[in-house]
Amino acid sequence: MRVHVVSDVHGNADDLARAGDGADALICLGDLVLFLDYADHSRGIFPELFGVENADRLVELRTARRFDEARDLGRRLWAELDVDRETAIEGAVRRQYAELFAAFPTPTYATYGNVDIPRLWPEFARPGTTVLDGERVEIGGLVFGFVGGGLRTPMRTPYEISDEEYAAKVEALGDVDVLCTHIPPEVPDLTYDTVARRFERGSRALLDAIRRTRPRYALFGHVHQPLARRMRIASTECVNVGHFASTGRPFALEW
């Protein structure tokens, strides 16, 4: 059995259409939407609406962790734009989702990332795509558990939830063979982004569950350039499956 796993797709529909080649199934760990490409500031919803110069400024402020100033910039730009914010963003997200969900092979098992909008997914998930969040599924004789979304941060991305709500979803899975999440467990080497030079939020509940239930694998994404891409916690192999938007390559799991 061979399964390919991707995360942080961020608009890379071309490579996504080939991500399942040679595999029995594809798993997607979220972040389909591209709001702003930190490597190419001309790509994404933000520069589409406000231009590259403003995207440059927003990236500069966020990278410097000047989040209040970044939010002030966003508020000013939206006030100057002659369109409703929610309508503009939702329209752009829908255009991206239409292309990305059409690229999923059959079967695909997917969960949400922190920049995704879960309420829109039922509109685009076709037969052959199974969306899971706080749920389990059997693939090739192994039990896979899925937890989507991220924890609350100053970035205020669309699908951030409380630590308590996230922990409840982790607890609901019980024992699984493969733990599939968007964010990593709360381990410094797995949460530190070497390019952004900051710690992203990982989950203590995930770390506790890994230590307690010892799945074979814990697979995740979210941190684009981690200090460590994989490490072992007890008997569990923890793997950041990679920043698919830039690599275009899935992680392969075989058994």
mmCIF file with all atom_site columns, N, CA and C in Angstrom, residues 6-43:
data_model
loop_
_atom_site.group_PDB
_atom_site.id
_atom_site.type_symbol
_atom_site.label_atom_id
_atom_site.label_alt_id
_atom_site.label_comp_id
_atom_site.label_asym_id
_atom_site.label_entity_id
_atom_site.label_seq_id
_atom_site.pdbx_PDB_ins_code
_atom_site.Cartn_x
_atom_site.Cartn_y
_atom_site.Cartn_z
_atom_site.occupancy
_atom_site.B_iso_or_equiv
_atom_site.pdbx_formal_charge
_atom_site.auth_seq_id
_atom_site.auth_comp_id
_atom_site.auth_asym_id
_atom_site.auth_atom_id
_atom_site.pdbx_PDB_model_num
ATOM 1   N N  . VAL A 1 6  ? 0.316  15.421 1.303   1.00 0.00 ? 6  VAL A N  1
ATOM 2   C CA . VAL A 1 6  ? 0.722  16.799 1.023   1.00 0.00 ? 6  VAL A CA 1
ATOM 3   C C  . VAL A 1 6  ? 0.124  17.720 2.077   1.00 0.00 ? 6  VAL A C  1
ATOM 4   N N  . SER A 1 7  ? 0.756  18.865 2.237   1.00 0.00 ? 7  SER A N  1
ATOM 5   C CA . SER A 1 7  ? 0.235  19.908 3.119   1.00 0.00 ? 7  SER A CA 1
ATOM 6   C C  . SER A 1 7  ? 0.699  21.255 2.597   1.00 0.00 ? 7  SER A C  1
ATOM 7   N N  . ASP A 1 8  ? -0.015 22.300 2.961   1.00 0.00 ? 8  ASP A N  1
ATOM 8   C CA . ASP A 1 8  ? 0.357  23.666 2.578   1.00 0.00 ? 8  ASP A CA 1
ATOM 9   C C  . ASP A 1 8  ? 0.469  23.777 1.058   1.00 0.00 ? 8  ASP A C  1
ATOM 10  N N  . VAL A 1 9  ? -0.633 23.458 0.416   1.00 0.00 ? 9  VAL A N  1
ATOM 11  C CA . VAL A 1 9  ? -0.703 23.485 -1.047  1.00 0.00 ? 9  VAL A CA 1
ATOM 12  C C  . VAL A 1 9  ? -0.665 24.922 -1.568  1.00 0.00 ? 9  VAL A C  1
ATOM 13  N N  . HIS A 1 10 ? -1.342 25.816 -0.898  1.00 0.00 ? 10 HIS A N  1
ATOM 14  C CA . HIS A 1 10 ? -1.327 27.247 -1.199  1.00 0.00 ? 10 HIS A CA 1
ATOM 15  C C  . HIS A 1 10 ? -1.371 27.540 -2.696  1.00 0.00 ? 10 HIS A C  1
ATOM 16  N N  . GLY A 1 11 ? -2.419 27.039 -3.341  1.00 0.00 ? 11 GLY A N  1
ATOM 17  C CA . GLY A 1 11 ? -2.678 27.407 -4.726  1.00 0.00 ? 11 GLY A CA 1
ATOM 18  C C  . GLY A 1 11 ? -1.948 26.614 -5.785  1.00 0.00 ? 11 GLY A C  1
ATOM 19  N N  . ASN A 1 12 ? -1.129 25.642 -5.397  1.00 0.00 ? 12 ASN A N  1
ATOM 20  C CA . ASN A 1 12 ? -0.330 24.891 -6.382  1.00 0.00 ? 12 ASN A CA 1
ATOM 21  C C  . ASN A 1 12 ? -1.169 23.769 -7.001  1.00 0.00 ? 12 ASN A C  1
ATOM 22  N N  . ALA A 1 13 ? -2.107 24.160 -7.853  1.00 0.00 ? 13 ALA A N  1
ATOM 23  C CA . ALA A 1 13 ? -3.027 23.193 -8.450  1.00 0.00 ? 13 ALA A CA 1
ATOM 24  C C  . ALA A 1 13 ? -2.338 22.301 -9.472  1.00 0.00 ? 13 ALA A C  1
ATOM 25  N N  . ASP A 1 14 ? -1.359 22.823 -10.197 1.00 0.00 ? 14 ASP A N  1
ATOM 26  C CA . ASP A 1 14 ? -0.693 22.038 -11.237 1.00 0.00 ? 14 ASP A CA 1
ATOM 27  C C  . ASP A 1 14 ? -0.020 20.802 -10.643 1.00 0.00 ? 14 ASP A C  1
ATOM 28  N N  . ASP A 1 15 ? 0.784  20.990 -9.598  1.00 0.00 ? 15 ASP A N  1
ATOM 29  C CA . ASP A 1 15 ? 1.451  19.857 -8.970  1.00 0.00 ? 15 ASP A CA 1
ATOM 30  C C  . ASP A 1 15 ? 0.474  18.980 -8.196  1.00 0.00 ? 15 ASP A C  1
ATOM 31  N N  . LEU A 1 16 ? -0.573 19.585 -7.662  1.00 0.00 ? 16 LEU A N  1
ATOM 32  C CA . LEU A 1 16 ? -1.570 18.809 -6.920  1.00 0.00 ? 16 LEU A CA 1
ATOM 33  C C  . LEU A 1 16 ? -2.237 17.780 -7.833  1.00 0.00 ? 16 LEU A C  1
ATOM 34  N N  . ALA A 1 17 ? -2.444 18.132 -9.092  1.00 0.00 ? 17 ALA A N  1
ATOM 35  C CA . ALA A 1 17 ? -3.086 17.215 -10.034 1.00 0.00 ? 17 ALA A CA 1
ATOM 36  C C  . ALA A 1 17 ? -2.243 15.977 -10.281 1.00 0.00 ? 17 ALA A C  1
ATOM 37  N N  . ARG A 1 18 ? -0.932 16.056 -10.000 1.00 0.00 ? 18 ARG A N  1
ATOM 38  C CA . ARG A 1 18 ? -0.037 14.903 -10.187 1.00 0.00 ? 18 ARG A CA 1
ATOM 39  C C  . ARG A 1 18 ? 0.385  14.264 -8.871  1.00 0.00 ? 18 ARG A C  1
ATOM 40  N N  . ALA A 1 19 ? -0.068 14.812 -7.762  1.00 0.00 ? 19 ALA A N  1
ATOM 41  C CA . ALA A 1 19 ? 0.424  14.369 -6.448  1.00 0.00 ? 19 ALA A CA 1
ATOM 42  C C  . ALA A 1 19 ? 0.038  12.940 -6.117  1.00 0.00 ? 19 ALA A C  1
ATOM 43  N N  . GLY A 1 20 ? -1.026 12.443 -6.709  1.00 0.00 ? 20 GLY A N  1
ATOM 44  C CA . GLY A 1 20 ? -1.455 11.084 -6.430  1.00 0.00 ? 20 GLY A CA 1
ATOM 45  C C  . GLY A 1 20 ? -0.894 10.047 -7.376  1.00 0.00 ? 20 GLY A C  1
ATOM 46  N N  . ASP A 1 21 ? -0.086 10.460 -8.336  1.00 0.00 ? 21 ASP A N  1
ATOM 47  C CA . ASP A 1 21 ? 0.450  9.517  -9.315  1.00 0.00 ? 21 ASP A CA 1
ATOM 48  C C  . ASP A 1 21 ? 1.268  8.428  -8.625  1.00 0.00 ? 21 ASP A C  1
ATOM 49  N N  . GLY A 1 22 ? 0.950  7.174  -8.908  1.00 0.00 ? 22 GLY A N  1
ATOM 50  C CA . GLY A 1 22 ? 1.678  6.051  -8.339  1.00 0.00 ? 22 GLY A CA 1
ATOM 51  C C  . GLY A 1 22 ? 1.249  5.653  -6.941  1.00 0.00 ? 22 GLY A C  1
ATOM 52  N N  . ALA A 1 23 ? 0.230  6.316  -6.405  1.00 0.00 ? 23 ALA A N  1
ATOM 53  C CA . ALA A 1 23 ? -0.234 6.028  -5.033  1.00 0.00 ? 23 ALA A CA 1
ATOM 54  C C  . ALA A 1 23 ? -1.635 5.438  -5.059  1.00 0.00 ? 23 ALA A C  1
ATOM 55  N N  . ASP A 1 24 ? -1.971 4.729  -3.997  1.00 0.00 ? 24 ASP A N  1
ATOM 56  C CA . ASP A 1 24 ? -3.320 4.180  -3.855  1.00 0.00 ? 24 ASP A CA 1
ATOM 57  C C  . ASP A 1 24 ? -4.303 5.214  -3.327  1.00 0.00 ? 24 ASP A C  1
ATOM 58  N N  . ALA A 1 25 ? -3.788 6.272  -2.669  1.00 0.00 ? 25 ALA A N  1
ATOM 59  C CA . ALA A 1 25 ? -4.649 7.333  -2.141  1.00 0.00 ? 25 ALA A CA 1
ATOM 60  C C  . ALA A 1 25 ? -3.790 8.566  -1.890  1.00 0.00 ? 25 ALA A C  1
ATOM 61  N N  . LEU A 1 26 ? -4.449 9.714  -1.833  1.00 0.00 ? 26 LEU A N  1
ATOM 62  C CA . LEU A 1 26 ? -3.792 10.976 -1.486  1.00 0.00 ? 26 LEU A CA 1
ATOM 63  C C  . LEU A 1 26 ? -4.383 11.491 -0.184  1.00 0.00 ? 26 LEU A C  1
ATOM 64  N N  . ILE A 1 27 ? -3.529 11.990 0.693   1.00 0.00 ? 27 ILE A N  1
ATOM 65  C CA . ILE A 1 27 ? -3.957 12.669 1.914   1.00 0.00 ? 27 ILE A CA 1
ATOM 66  C C  . ILE A 1 27 ? -3.507 14.120 1.825   1.00 0.00 ? 27 ILE A C  1
ATOM 67  N N  . CYS A 1 28 ? -4.419 15.037 2.105   1.00 0.00 ? 28 CYS A N  1
ATOM 68  C CA . CYS A 1 28 ? -4.087 16.468 2.109   1.00 0.00 ? 28 CYS A CA 1
ATOM 69  C C  . CYS A 1 28 ? -4.347 17.029 3.504   1.00 0.00 ? 28 CYS A C  1
ATOM 70  N N  . LEU A 1 29 ? -3.316 17.644 4.071   1.00 0.00 ? 29 LEU A N  1
ATOM 71  C CA . LEU A 1 29 ? -3.393 18.163 5.437   1.00 0.00 ? 29 LEU A CA 1
ATOM 72  C C  . LEU A 1 29 ? -3.654 19.671 5.486   1.00 0.00 ? 29 LEU A C  1
ATOM 73  N N  . GLY A 1 30 ? -4.253 20.195 4.428   1.00 0.00 ? 30 GLY A N  1
ATOM 74  C CA . GLY A 1 30 ? -4.800 21.537 4.515   1.00 0.00 ? 30 GLY A CA 1
ATOM 75  C C  . GLY A 1 30 ? -3.944 22.668 3.992   1.00 0.00 ? 30 GLY A C  1
ATOM 76  N N  . ASP A 1 31 ? -4.484 23.869 4.189   1.00 0.00 ? 31 ASP A N  1
ATOM 77  C CA . ASP A 1 31 ? -3.956 25.112 3.643   1.00 0.00 ? 31 ASP A CA 1
ATOM 78  C C  . ASP A 1 31 ? -3.928 25.060 2.120   1.00 0.00 ? 31 ASP A C  1
ATOM 79  N N  . LEU A 1 32 ? -5.117 24.922 1.561   1.00 0.00 ? 32 LEU A N  1
ATOM 80  C CA . LEU A 1 32 ? -5.258 24.992 0.112   1.00 0.00 ? 32 LEU A CA 1
ATOM 81  C C  . LEU A 1 32 ? -5.165 26.428 -0.386  1.00 0.00 ? 32 LEU A C  1
ATOM 82  N N  . VAL A 1 33 ? -5.699 27.359 0.380   1.00 0.00 ? 33 VAL A N  1
ATOM 83  C CA . VAL A 1 33 ? -5.822 28.751 -0.048  1.00 0.00 ? 33 VAL A CA 1
ATOM 84  C C  . VAL A 1 33 ? -4.463 29.439 -0.063  1.00 0.00 ? 33 VAL A C  1
ATOM 85  N N  . LEU A 1 34 ? -4.270 30.301 -1.054  1.00 0.00 ? 34 LEU A N  1
ATOM 86  C CA . LEU A 1 34 ? -3.099 31.179 -1.098  1.00 0.00 ? 34 LEU A CA 1
ATOM 87  C C  . LEU A 1 34 ? -3.569 32.615 -0.909  1.00 0.00 ? 34 LEU A C  1
ATOM 88  N N  . PHE A 1 35 ? -3.358 33.124 0.302   1.00 0.00 ? 35 PHE A N  1
ATOM 89  C CA . PHE A 1 35 ? -3.701 34.523 0.567   1.00 0.00 ? 35 PHE A CA 1
ATOM 90  C C  . PHE A 1 35 ? -2.548 35.440 0.181   1.00 0.00 ? 35 PHE A C  1
ATOM 91  N N  . LEU A 1 36 ? -1.325 35.008 0.507   1.00 0.00 ? 36 LEU A N  1
ATOM 92  C CA . LEU A 1 36 ? -0.142 35.804 0.169   1.00 0.00 ? 36 LEU A CA 1
ATOM 93  C C  . LEU A 1 36 ? 1.062  34.884 0.157   1.00 0.00 ? 36 LEU A C  1
ATOM 94  N N  . ASP A 1 37 ? 1.801  34.891 -0.947  1.00 0.00 ? 37 ASP A N  1
ATOM 95  C CA . ASP A 1 37 ? 3.011  34.082 -1.080  1.00 0.00 ? 37 ASP A CA 1
ATOM 96  C C  . ASP A 1 37 ? 4.199  34.883 -0.552  1.00 0.00 ? 37 ASP A C  1
ATOM 97  N N  . TYR A 1 38 ? 4.780  34.393 0.550   1.00 0.00 ? 38 TYR A N  1
ATOM 98  C CA . TYR A 1 38 ? 5.881  35.133 1.167   1.00 0.00 ? 38 TYR A CA 1
ATOM 99  C C  . TYR A 1 38 ? 7.151  35.082 0.324   1.00 0.00 ? 38 TYR A C  1
ATOM 100 N N  . ALA A 1 39 ? 7.236  34.150 -0.627  1.00 0.00 ? 39 ALA A N  1
ATOM 101 C CA . ALA A 1 39 ? 8.402  34.081 -1.513  1.00 0.00 ? 39 ALA A CA 1
ATOM 102 C C  . ALA A 1 39 ? 8.191  34.908 -2.782  1.00 0.00 ? 39 ALA A C  1
ATOM 103 N N  . ASP A 1 40 ? 6.963  34.993 -3.241  1.00 0.00 ? 40 ASP A N  1
ATOM 104 C CA . ASP A 1 40 ? 6.625  35.765 -4.436  1.00 0.00 ? 40 ASP A CA 1
ATOM 105 C C  . ASP A 1 40 ? 5.405  36.608 -4.106  1.00 0.00 ? 40 ASP A C  1
ATOM 106 N N  . HIS A 1 41 ? 5.634  37.862 -3.774  1.00 0.00 ? 41 HIS A N  1
ATOM 107 C CA . HIS A 1 41 ? 4.575  38.722 -3.250  1.00 0.00 ? 41 HIS A CA 1
ATOM 108 C C  . HIS A 1 41 ? 3.552  39.120 -4.307  1.00 0.00 ? 41 HIS A C  1
ATOM 109 N N  . SER A 1 42 ? 3.739  38.682 -5.534  1.00 0.00 ? 42 SER A N  1
ATOM 110 C CA . SER A 1 42 ? 2.766  38.977 -6.583  1.00 0.00 ? 42 SER A CA 1
ATOM 111 C C  . SER A 1 42 ? 1.657  37.942 -6.646  1.00 0.00 ? 42 SER A C  1
ATOM 112 N N  . ARG A 1 43 ? 1.782  36.850 -5.879  1.00 0.00 ? 43 ARG A N  1
ATOM 113 C CA . ARG A 1 43 ? 0.820  35.760 -5.938  1.00 0.00 ? 43 ARG A CA 1
ATOM 114 C C  . ARG A 1 43 ? -0.098 35.756 -4.713  1.00 0.00 ? 43 ARG A C  1
#
